[in-house]
mmCIF file of C-alpha atoms and ligand atoms in Angstrom:
data_model
loop_
_atom_site.group_PDB
_atom_site.id
_atom_site.type_symbol
_atom_site.label_atom_id
_atom_site.label_comp_id
_atom_site.label_asym_id
_atom_site.label_seq_id
_atom_site.Cartn_x
_atom_site.Cartn_y
_atom_site.Cartn_z
ATOM 1 C CA MET A 36 -92.827 -79.057 -58.170
ATOM 2 C CA SER A 37 -93.736 -75.191 -56.964
ATOM 3 C CA SER A 38 -95.771 -72.651 -59.252
ATOM 4 C CA VAL A 39 -92.871 -70.042 -59.036
ATOM 5 C CA THR A 40 -92.334 -68.428 -62.299
ATOM 6 C CA PRO A 41 -89.217 -66.602 -63.340
ATOM 7 C CA ALA A 42 -91.239 -63.611 -63.781
ATOM 8 C CA ASP A 43 -92.162 -63.857 -59.803
ATOM 9 C CA ILE A 44 -88.417 -64.243 -59.098
ATOM 10 C CA GLU A 45 -87.507 -61.384 -61.479
ATOM 11 C CA SER A 46 -90.121 -58.792 -59.533
ATOM 12 C CA ALA A 47 -88.671 -59.891 -55.991
ATOM 13 C CA ILE A 48 -85.086 -59.035 -57.451
ATOM 14 C CA ARG A 49 -83.958 -55.510 -55.947
ATOM 15 C CA ASN A 50 -81.854 -53.476 -58.183
ATOM 16 C CA VAL A 51 -79.230 -51.223 -56.077
ATOM 17 C CA ALA A 52 -77.641 -48.449 -57.893
ATOM 18 C CA ASP A 53 -74.014 -47.935 -57.532
ATOM 19 C CA PHE A 54 -73.255 -51.030 -55.281
ATOM 20 C CA PRO A 55 -70.388 -51.789 -54.549
ATOM 21 C CA LYS A 56 -69.100 -49.065 -56.572
ATOM 22 C CA ALA A 57 -70.233 -46.268 -58.902
ATOM 23 C CA GLY A 58 -71.696 -47.507 -62.406
ATOM 24 C CA ILE A 59 -72.720 -51.200 -61.151
ATOM 25 C CA GLN A 60 -76.537 -52.136 -60.897
ATOM 26 C CA PHE A 61 -76.266 -54.586 -58.086
ATOM 27 C CA LYS A 62 -79.010 -57.314 -58.256
ATOM 28 C CA ASP A 63 -79.884 -57.981 -54.653
ATOM 29 C CA ILE A 64 -81.541 -61.394 -54.164
ATOM 30 C CA THR A 65 -81.929 -61.448 -50.391
ATOM 31 C CA PRO A 66 -85.726 -60.695 -51.299
ATOM 32 C CA VAL A 67 -85.775 -64.143 -52.918
ATOM 33 C CA LEU A 68 -83.937 -65.812 -50.106
ATOM 34 C CA ALA A 69 -86.457 -64.334 -47.558
ATOM 35 C CA ASP A 70 -89.675 -65.577 -48.951
ATOM 36 C CA ALA A 71 -90.148 -69.147 -48.301
ATOM 37 C CA GLN A 72 -92.044 -69.877 -51.712
ATOM 38 C CA LEU A 73 -89.490 -68.110 -53.894
ATOM 39 C CA LEU A 74 -86.621 -69.685 -52.001
ATOM 40 C CA ALA A 75 -88.026 -72.974 -52.664
ATOM 41 C CA GLY A 76 -89.322 -72.048 -56.510
ATOM 42 C CA ALA A 77 -85.822 -70.723 -57.000
ATOM 43 C CA VAL A 78 -83.918 -73.860 -56.102
ATOM 44 C CA ASP A 79 -86.480 -75.999 -58.245
ATOM 45 C CA LEU A 80 -85.974 -73.910 -61.331
ATOM 46 C CA LEU A 81 -82.244 -74.181 -60.763
ATOM 47 C CA CYS A 82 -82.447 -77.931 -60.686
ATOM 48 C CA ASP A 83 -84.636 -77.644 -64.045
ATOM 49 C CA GLY A 84 -82.973 -80.301 -66.691
ATOM 50 C CA VAL A 85 -81.536 -82.178 -63.881
ATOM 51 C CA GLN A 86 -83.051 -85.471 -62.786
ATOM 52 C CA PRO A 87 -82.668 -86.293 -58.992
ATOM 53 C CA GLY A 88 -79.912 -89.000 -59.169
ATOM 54 C CA SER A 89 -78.104 -87.988 -62.366
ATOM 55 C CA VAL A 90 -75.635 -85.693 -60.813
ATOM 56 C CA ASP A 91 -73.067 -86.705 -57.954
ATOM 57 C CA SER A 92 -72.081 -83.079 -56.902
ATOM 58 C CA VAL A 93 -73.364 -79.559 -56.737
ATOM 59 C CA VAL A 94 -70.608 -77.095 -56.711
ATOM 60 C CA GLY A 95 -71.573 -73.606 -55.702
ATOM 61 C CA ILE A 96 -69.517 -70.527 -55.888
ATOM 62 C CA ASP A 97 -68.513 -68.124 -52.986
ATOM 63 C CA ALA A 98 -70.842 -66.679 -51.515
ATOM 64 C CA ARG A 99 -74.274 -66.613 -52.766
ATOM 65 C CA GLY A 100 -73.986 -69.424 -54.861
ATOM 66 C CA PHE A 101 -73.631 -71.681 -51.702
ATOM 67 C CA ILE A 102 -77.091 -71.125 -50.507
ATOM 68 C CA PHE A 103 -78.712 -72.141 -53.718
ATOM 69 C CA ALA A 104 -76.230 -75.202 -54.346
ATOM 70 C CA ALA A 105 -76.780 -76.528 -50.965
ATOM 71 C CA ALA A 106 -80.191 -76.643 -51.328
ATOM 72 C CA ALA A 107 -80.135 -77.914 -55.045
ATOM 73 C CA ALA A 108 -77.877 -80.580 -53.809
ATOM 74 C CA MET A 109 -80.090 -81.939 -51.289
ATOM 75 C CA LYS A 110 -83.143 -81.946 -53.852
ATOM 76 C CA LEU A 111 -81.194 -83.761 -56.079
ATOM 77 C CA GLY A 112 -79.564 -86.279 -53.668
ATOM 78 C CA ALA A 113 -76.035 -84.932 -54.257
ATOM 79 C CA GLY A 114 -73.443 -83.840 -52.202
ATOM 80 C CA PHE A 115 -72.131 -79.861 -52.116
ATOM 81 C CA VAL A 116 -68.785 -78.695 -53.000
ATOM 82 C CA PRO A 117 -67.602 -75.084 -52.439
ATOM 83 C CA VAL A 118 -65.618 -73.203 -54.575
ATOM 84 C CA ARG A 119 -64.301 -70.645 -52.455
ATOM 85 C CA LYS A 120 -62.044 -67.247 -52.828
ATOM 86 C CA LYS A 121 -58.351 -68.088 -52.441
ATOM 87 C CA GLY A 122 -57.052 -68.650 -48.548
ATOM 88 C CA LYS A 123 -60.400 -69.845 -47.011
ATOM 89 C CA LEU A 124 -60.338 -73.342 -47.589
ATOM 90 C CA PRO A 125 -58.460 -75.263 -44.831
ATOM 91 C CA TYR A 126 -57.105 -78.221 -46.584
ATOM 92 C CA LYS A 127 -54.892 -78.717 -49.771
ATOM 93 C CA THR A 128 -56.480 -76.916 -52.736
ATOM 94 C CA HIS A 129 -56.112 -76.338 -56.529
ATOM 95 C CA GLU A 130 -56.334 -72.768 -57.388
ATOM 96 C CA GLN A 131 -57.351 -70.882 -60.711
ATOM 97 C CA ASP A 132 -56.791 -67.234 -61.475
ATOM 98 C CA TYR A 133 -59.054 -65.404 -63.678
ATOM 99 C CA ALA A 134 -59.404 -61.601 -64.932
ATOM 100 C CA LEU A 135 -61.422 -58.992 -63.465
ATOM 101 C CA GLU A 136 -62.132 -55.751 -65.095
ATOM 102 C CA TYR A 137 -59.252 -54.408 -63.168
ATOM 103 C CA GLY A 138 -56.663 -56.991 -62.018
ATOM 104 C CA SER A 139 -57.392 -60.571 -61.196
ATOM 105 C CA ALA A 140 -58.781 -62.868 -58.397
ATOM 106 C CA THR A 141 -58.364 -66.495 -57.478
ATOM 107 C CA VAL A 142 -60.724 -69.242 -56.432
ATOM 108 C CA ALA A 143 -59.977 -72.377 -54.861
ATOM 109 C CA MET A 144 -61.225 -75.847 -54.364
ATOM 110 C CA HIS A 145 -60.112 -78.811 -52.004
ATOM 111 C CA VAL A 146 -58.054 -81.269 -53.964
ATOM 112 C CA ASP A 147 -60.306 -84.264 -52.995
ATOM 113 C CA ALA A 148 -63.894 -82.368 -53.669
ATOM 114 C CA LEU A 149 -64.729 -84.347 -56.485
ATOM 115 C CA LYS A 150 -64.016 -87.905 -57.597
ATOM 116 C CA PRO A 151 -62.634 -88.576 -61.196
ATOM 117 C CA GLY A 152 -65.861 -88.757 -63.575
ATOM 118 C CA ALA A 153 -68.095 -87.361 -60.934
ATOM 119 C CA ARG A 154 -71.191 -85.734 -62.612
ATOM 120 C CA VAL A 155 -71.527 -82.006 -61.526
ATOM 121 C CA LEU A 156 -74.154 -79.418 -61.488
ATOM 122 C CA LEU A 157 -72.479 -76.093 -61.354
ATOM 123 C CA VAL A 158 -74.536 -73.058 -59.448
ATOM 124 C CA ASP A 159 -74.336 -69.428 -58.906
ATOM 125 C CA ASP A 160 -76.491 -66.497 -58.217
ATOM 126 C CA LEU A 161 -75.420 -64.508 -61.105
ATOM 127 C CA LEU A 162 -73.601 -64.522 -64.373
ATOM 128 C CA ALA A 163 -71.806 -61.455 -65.434
ATOM 129 C CA THR A 164 -68.549 -61.704 -67.407
ATOM 130 C CA GLY A 165 -68.289 -65.208 -66.696
ATOM 131 C CA GLY A 166 -64.825 -65.121 -65.186
ATOM 132 C CA THR A 167 -66.018 -66.388 -61.815
ATOM 133 C CA ALA A 168 -67.737 -69.466 -63.448
ATOM 134 C CA ALA A 169 -65.188 -70.141 -65.887
ATOM 135 C CA ALA A 170 -62.622 -70.493 -63.373
ATOM 136 C CA ALA A 171 -64.733 -72.975 -61.189
ATOM 137 C CA VAL A 172 -65.372 -74.874 -64.406
ATOM 138 C CA ALA A 173 -61.522 -75.028 -64.595
ATOM 139 C CA LEU A 174 -61.288 -76.441 -61.332
ATOM 140 C CA VAL A 175 -63.942 -78.893 -61.611
ATOM 141 C CA LYS A 176 -62.104 -80.081 -64.880
ATOM 142 C CA LYS A 177 -58.661 -80.370 -63.074
ATOM 143 C CA LEU A 178 -60.213 -82.974 -60.729
ATOM 144 C CA GLY A 179 -61.281 -84.921 -63.599
ATOM 145 C CA ALA A 180 -64.877 -84.442 -62.950
ATOM 146 C CA ASN A 181 -67.574 -83.447 -65.666
ATOM 147 C CA ILE A 182 -70.035 -80.767 -65.914
ATOM 148 C CA ARG A 183 -73.507 -81.683 -66.591
ATOM 149 C CA GLN A 184 -75.192 -78.156 -66.372
ATOM 150 C CA ILE A 185 -74.325 -74.736 -65.297
ATOM 151 C CA SER A 186 -77.525 -72.666 -63.742
ATOM 152 C CA PHE A 187 -77.725 -69.349 -62.450
ATOM 153 C CA LEU A 188 -80.574 -67.341 -61.021
ATOM 154 C CA VAL A 189 -79.721 -64.394 -63.010
ATOM 155 C CA GLU A 190 -77.968 -63.852 -66.361
ATOM 156 C CA LEU A 191 -76.608 -60.162 -67.485
ATOM 157 C CA LYS A 192 -76.853 -60.911 -70.976
ATOM 158 C CA PHE A 193 -74.982 -57.675 -72.268
ATOM 159 C CA LEU A 194 -71.996 -58.846 -70.733
ATOM 160 C CA ASN A 195 -71.692 -62.179 -72.631
ATOM 161 C CA GLY A 196 -70.632 -64.539 -69.976
ATOM 162 C CA ARG A 197 -71.935 -67.391 -71.879
ATOM 163 C CA GLU A 198 -69.033 -67.007 -74.356
ATOM 164 C CA LYS A 199 -66.496 -68.093 -71.729
ATOM 165 C CA LEU A 200 -68.999 -71.226 -70.983
ATOM 166 C CA ARG A 201 -69.180 -72.241 -74.552
ATOM 167 C CA GLY A 202 -69.645 -76.247 -74.926
ATOM 168 C CA PHE A 203 -71.645 -76.396 -71.538
ATOM 169 C CA PRO A 204 -75.553 -76.545 -71.073
ATOM 170 C CA VAL A 205 -76.168 -72.890 -69.291
ATOM 171 C CA ARG A 206 -79.455 -72.170 -67.815
ATOM 172 C CA SER A 207 -80.380 -68.814 -66.294
ATOM 173 C CA ILE A 208 -83.582 -68.137 -64.787
ATOM 174 C CA VAL A 209 -84.025 -64.302 -65.022
ATOM 175 C CA VAL A 210 -82.183 -62.766 -67.782
ATOM 176 C CA TYR A 211 -81.374 -58.650 -68.022
HETATM 177 P P1 AMP B 367 -68.590 -62.606 -63.338
HETATM 178 O O1 AMP B 367 -67.131 -63.355 -62.847
HETATM 179 O O2 AMP B 367 -68.172 -61.165 -63.973
HETATM 180 O O3 AMP B 367 -69.390 -63.244 -64.128
HETATM 181 O O4 AMP B 367 -69.071 -62.325 -62.029
HETATM 182 C C1 AMP B 367 -69.841 -62.983 -61.436
HETATM 183 C C2 AMP B 367 -69.924 -62.987 -59.864
HETATM 184 O O5 AMP B 367 -69.714 -61.560 -59.327
HETATM 185 C C3 AMP B 367 -71.268 -63.745 -59.177
HETATM 186 O O6 AMP B 367 -70.335 -64.699 -58.183
HETATM 187 C C4 AMP B 367 -71.830 -62.668 -58.549
HETATM 188 O O7 AMP B 367 -72.486 -63.063 -57.275
HETATM 189 C C5 AMP B 367 -71.163 -61.365 -58.497
HETATM 190 N N1 AMP B 367 -71.463 -60.201 -59.463
HETATM 191 C C6 AMP B 367 -71.375 -59.449 -60.608
HETATM 192 N N2 AMP B 367 -71.943 -58.675 -60.948
HETATM 193 C C7 AMP B 367 -73.073 -58.736 -59.983
HETATM 194 C C8 AMP B 367 -74.310 -57.709 -60.176
HETATM 195 N N3 AMP B 367 -74.429 -56.685 -60.718
HETATM 196 N N4 AMP B 367 -75.089 -57.632 -59.004
HETATM 197 C C9 AMP B 367 -74.742 -58.782 -58.196
HETATM 198 N N5 AMP B 367 -73.588 -59.743 -58.226
HETATM 199 C C10 AMP B 367 -72.668 -59.630 -59.303
#
């Protein structure tokens, strides 16, 4: 286990005002990725609460979630499964719509990505309104797999994303 703390991760996260549009404070996690110790520490912290061998798959959300989820999968001795934006996966998919502030979006997962009963850790970089993660949860459930834990590097608490993930153990490393 590394000695990296949530405070170390928080100090490396860069706030970018008005990206991708006015009024949004974008949490840029690329400085965490660029630092070898912070990257390893972030992956360790995302895996907290999950014993190696206790999950079969780590599901990561397009696109920054992939980076952490694949690393977590290797650490935990699990496979990696991508949840992608609609139209990106080549084989047959299940799709799930979710609401955005204006309009809606769709995420997809390969129909054979998880075995029924598979134990899953779900990972993304950031929990905002929770719509994306809740859609990913719905896809995992559609395949008959079970969420063991949901881990985020960052949670924007004031957006109440956890409400949409009620009933699942949710952990986040840095909370704003
Ligand atoms: P939501 O569905 O509202 O919880 O949004 C979560 C997704 O949008 C995550 O995959 C994040 O990568 C991205 N996201 C939302 N808000 C931000 C933000 N302020 N900074 C960085 N990424 C964000």
